[in-house]
Structures are given as structure tokens and as C-alpha cells.
XYZ file of C-alpha atoms in Angstrom:
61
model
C -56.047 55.230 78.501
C -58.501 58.203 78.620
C -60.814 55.935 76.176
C -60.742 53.058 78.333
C -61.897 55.064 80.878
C -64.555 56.946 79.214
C -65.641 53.413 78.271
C -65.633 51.835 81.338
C -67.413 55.259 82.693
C -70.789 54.415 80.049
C -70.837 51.343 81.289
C -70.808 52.174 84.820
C -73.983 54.412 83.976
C -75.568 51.786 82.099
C -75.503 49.531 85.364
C -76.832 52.334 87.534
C -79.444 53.138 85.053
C -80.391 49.559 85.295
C -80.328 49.409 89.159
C -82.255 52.263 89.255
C -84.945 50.539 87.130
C -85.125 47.565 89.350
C -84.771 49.617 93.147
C -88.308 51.103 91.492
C -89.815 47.856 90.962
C -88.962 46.625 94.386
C -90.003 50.107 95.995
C -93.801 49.164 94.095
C -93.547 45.579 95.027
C -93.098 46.574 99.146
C -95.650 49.071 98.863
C -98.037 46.165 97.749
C -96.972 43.986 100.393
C -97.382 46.649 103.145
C -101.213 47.620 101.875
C -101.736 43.679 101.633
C -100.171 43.405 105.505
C -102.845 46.155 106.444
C -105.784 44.439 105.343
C -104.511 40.671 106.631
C -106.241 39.757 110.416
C -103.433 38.710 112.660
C -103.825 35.832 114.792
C -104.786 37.305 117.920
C -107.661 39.467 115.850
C -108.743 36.069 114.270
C -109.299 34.312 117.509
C -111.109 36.859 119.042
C -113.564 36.837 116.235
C -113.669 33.057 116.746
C -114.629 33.464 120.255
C -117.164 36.001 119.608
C -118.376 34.164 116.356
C -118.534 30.838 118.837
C -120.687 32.702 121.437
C -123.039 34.212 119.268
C -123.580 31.062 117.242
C -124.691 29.491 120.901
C -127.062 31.907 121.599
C -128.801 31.381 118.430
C -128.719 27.446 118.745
């Protein structure tokens, strides 16, 4: 009984050793995404530059 369980116990730790491996990849993968989120325009941003880009383009026409 006790081996079974001492068994059963190494494999538990296993698992959470590889969880623990892969909840550190995800933690770096959603740190990319949120820097690459920063950097994007969103679409209000874009069409004021569009606007402004439009106007000026006018004035040099």
C-alpha cells in the first residue's frame, strides 16, 4: 500500500514539474502578445491618421 502510494506520489510530481514547464512558456508567450498589443494602432488611431494623412495630401496636390 505505502509503495503504491509513494508511486503514485512521483508521479504526481512529475506532472507538476511538467505543468510548471508549460505555465512558463505560456507566461513568455502573453508577455509577447501584450508588447506586440502595445505597438499595434487601434482603429480609431488608424483613422485619424487617415484623416490627417488625407488632408495633408490635399494641400500638397
Amino acid at each position: 500500500m505505502i509503495g503504491k502510494v509513494a508511486e503514485d506520489l512521483e508521479v504526481v510530481k512529475t506532472d507538476l514539474n511538467v505543468v510548471k514547464s508549460d505555465i512558463e512558456v505560456i507566461k513568455s508567450d502573453i508577455g509577447v502578445i501584450k508588447t506586440d498589443l502595445k505597438q499595434k494602432v487601434d482603429r480609431s488611431e488608424f483613422a485619424v491618421l487617415e484623416r490627417r494623412v488625407l488632408r495633408l495630401e490635399s494641400k500638397v496636390r
